CSV table of C-alpha atoms in Angstrom, one decimal:
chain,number,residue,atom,x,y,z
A,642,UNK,CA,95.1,85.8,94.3
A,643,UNK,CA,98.2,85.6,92.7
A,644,UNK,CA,100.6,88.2,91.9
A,645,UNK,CA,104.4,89.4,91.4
A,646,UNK,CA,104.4,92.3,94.3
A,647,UNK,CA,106.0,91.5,97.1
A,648,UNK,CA,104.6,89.6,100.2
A,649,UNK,CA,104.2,92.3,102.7
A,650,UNK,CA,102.2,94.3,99.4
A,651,UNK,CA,100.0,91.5,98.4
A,652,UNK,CA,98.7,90.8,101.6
A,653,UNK,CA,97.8,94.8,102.6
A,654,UNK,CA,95.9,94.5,98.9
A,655,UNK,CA,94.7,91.2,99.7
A,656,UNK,CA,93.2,93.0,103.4
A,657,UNK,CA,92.1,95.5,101.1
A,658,UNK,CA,90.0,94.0,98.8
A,659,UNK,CA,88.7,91.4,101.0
A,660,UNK,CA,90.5,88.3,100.6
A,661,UNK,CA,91.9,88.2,103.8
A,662,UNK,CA,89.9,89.6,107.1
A,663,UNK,CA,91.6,93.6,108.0
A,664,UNK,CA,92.7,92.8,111.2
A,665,UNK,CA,94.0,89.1,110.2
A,666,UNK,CA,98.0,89.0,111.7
A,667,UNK,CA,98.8,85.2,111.2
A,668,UNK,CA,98.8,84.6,107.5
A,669,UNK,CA,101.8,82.4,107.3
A,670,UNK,CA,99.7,79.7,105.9
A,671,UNK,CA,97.3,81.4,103.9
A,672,UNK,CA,100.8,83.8,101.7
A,673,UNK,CA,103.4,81.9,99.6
A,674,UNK,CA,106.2,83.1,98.2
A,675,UNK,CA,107.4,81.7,94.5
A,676,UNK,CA,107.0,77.8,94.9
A,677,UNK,CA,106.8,77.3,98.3
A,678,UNK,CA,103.4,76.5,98.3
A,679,UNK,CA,104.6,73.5,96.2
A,680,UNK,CA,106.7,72.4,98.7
A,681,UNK,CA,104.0,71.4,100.8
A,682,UNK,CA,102.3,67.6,99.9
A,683,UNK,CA,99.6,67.4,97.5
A,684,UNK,CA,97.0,66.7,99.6
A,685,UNK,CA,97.8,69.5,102.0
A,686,UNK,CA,98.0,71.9,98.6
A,687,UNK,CA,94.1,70.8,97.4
A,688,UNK,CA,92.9,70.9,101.2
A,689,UNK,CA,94.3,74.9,101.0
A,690,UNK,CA,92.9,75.3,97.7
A,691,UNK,CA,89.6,74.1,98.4
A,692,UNK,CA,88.8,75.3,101.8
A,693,UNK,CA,90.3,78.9,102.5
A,694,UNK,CA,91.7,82.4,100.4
A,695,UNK,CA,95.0,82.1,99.5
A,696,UNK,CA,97.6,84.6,98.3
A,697,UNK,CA,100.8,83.8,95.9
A,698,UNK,CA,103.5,86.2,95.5
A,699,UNK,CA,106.5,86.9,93.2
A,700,UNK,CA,105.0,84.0,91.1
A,701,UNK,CA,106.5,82.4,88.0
A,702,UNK,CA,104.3,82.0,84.7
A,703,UNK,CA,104.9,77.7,85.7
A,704,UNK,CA,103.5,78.5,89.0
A,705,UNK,CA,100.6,80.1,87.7
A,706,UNK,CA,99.9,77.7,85.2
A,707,UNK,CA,100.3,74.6,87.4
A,708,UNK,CA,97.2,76.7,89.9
A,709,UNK,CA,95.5,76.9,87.2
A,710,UNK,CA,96.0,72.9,86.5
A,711,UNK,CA,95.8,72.0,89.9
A,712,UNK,CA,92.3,74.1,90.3
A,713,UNK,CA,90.7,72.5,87.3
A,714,UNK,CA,91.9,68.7,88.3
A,715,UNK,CA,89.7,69.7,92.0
A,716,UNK,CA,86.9,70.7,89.9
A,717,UNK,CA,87.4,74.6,90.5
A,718,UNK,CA,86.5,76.9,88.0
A,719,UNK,CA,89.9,79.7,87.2
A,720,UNK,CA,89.7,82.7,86.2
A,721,UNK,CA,92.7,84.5,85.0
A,722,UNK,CA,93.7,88.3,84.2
A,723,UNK,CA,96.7,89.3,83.4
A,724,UNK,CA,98.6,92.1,81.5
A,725,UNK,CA,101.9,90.6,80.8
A,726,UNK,CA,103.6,87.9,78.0
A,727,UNK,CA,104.3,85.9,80.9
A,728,UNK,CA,100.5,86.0,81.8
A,729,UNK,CA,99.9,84.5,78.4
A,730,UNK,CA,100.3,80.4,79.1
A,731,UNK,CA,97.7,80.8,82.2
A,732,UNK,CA,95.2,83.0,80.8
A,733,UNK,CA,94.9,80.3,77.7
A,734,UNK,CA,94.7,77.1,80.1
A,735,UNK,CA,92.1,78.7,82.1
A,736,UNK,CA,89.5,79.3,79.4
A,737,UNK,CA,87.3,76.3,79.6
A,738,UNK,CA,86.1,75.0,82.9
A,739,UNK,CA,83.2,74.3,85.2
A,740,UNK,CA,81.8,74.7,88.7
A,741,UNK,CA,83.0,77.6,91.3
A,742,UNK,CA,85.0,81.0,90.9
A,743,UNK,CA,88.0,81.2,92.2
A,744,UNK,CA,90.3,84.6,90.4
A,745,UNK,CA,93.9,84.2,90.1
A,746,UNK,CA,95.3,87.6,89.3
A,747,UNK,CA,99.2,88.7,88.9
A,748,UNK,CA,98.8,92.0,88.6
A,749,UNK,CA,95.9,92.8,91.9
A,750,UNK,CA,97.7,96.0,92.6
A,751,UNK,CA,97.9,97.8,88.9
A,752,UNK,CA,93.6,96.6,88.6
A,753,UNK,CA,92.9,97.9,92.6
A,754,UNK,CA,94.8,101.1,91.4
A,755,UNK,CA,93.2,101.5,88.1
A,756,UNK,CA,90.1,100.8,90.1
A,757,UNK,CA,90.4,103.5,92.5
A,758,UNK,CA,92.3,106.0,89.4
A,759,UNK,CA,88.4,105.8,87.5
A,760,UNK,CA,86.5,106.5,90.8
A,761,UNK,CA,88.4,109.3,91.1
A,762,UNK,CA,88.0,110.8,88.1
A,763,UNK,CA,84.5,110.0,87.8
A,764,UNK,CA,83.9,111.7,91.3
A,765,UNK,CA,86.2,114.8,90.0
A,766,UNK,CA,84.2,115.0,86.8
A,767,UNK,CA,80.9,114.7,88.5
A,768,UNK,CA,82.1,117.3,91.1
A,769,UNK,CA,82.8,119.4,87.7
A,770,UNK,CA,79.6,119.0,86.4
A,771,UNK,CA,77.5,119.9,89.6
A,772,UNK,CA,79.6,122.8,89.9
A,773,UNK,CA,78.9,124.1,86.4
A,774,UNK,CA,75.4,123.9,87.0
């Protein structure tokens, strides 16, 4: 998951949506902060990619684009969503690719609250129309 909340934010919605286990308190090498991730070497930056959830915060359009790259080169599959201009570069690089799933997303918290926003309403108007029959 990557997105530009803060790391204490994307890692309650990353508990929250699954991507990390609930009660999960050591996450030091699972979250990264802009490009610290790409401090690490190569081969312990495909090792993370390919063998466990990982969450990247306050992320630069280059950082999400290089993912993206890096993904593809390990024979991932990324998928992108995004709502910004600087969401633009990724979201084009990440059309055409193969094997597994793996969603990158910058903006988690405005989807998981749209998300919940439409359940609610649909359980309000459904609550309406029970009541007016």
């Amino acid at each position: 998951m990557i997105t530009g909340d803060s790391k204490e934010t994307a890692v309650a919605i990353a508990k929250e949506v699954g991507i990390f286990d609930p009660a999960a308190t050591d996450l030091a090498n699972k979250t990264y902060a802009g490009g610290e991730f790409f401090e690490l070497e190569r081969a312990v930056q495909d090792e993370l990619l390919t063998s466990s959830n990982l969450v990247f915060c306050r992320a630069e359009p280059q950082d999400k684009q290089r993912l993206v790259r890096q993904l593809q080169a390990l024979g991932e599959v990324a998928a992108m969503t995004g709502d910004g201009v600087n969401d633009a570069p990724a979201l084009q690089q990440a059309r055409n690719v193969p094997r597994r799933f793996t969603l990158l997303r910058p903006n988690v918290a405005h989807a998981h609250a749209s998300a919940r926003a439409h359940a609610h309403a649909k359980d309000d108007t459904q609550k309406r129309e029970a009541r007016a029959n």
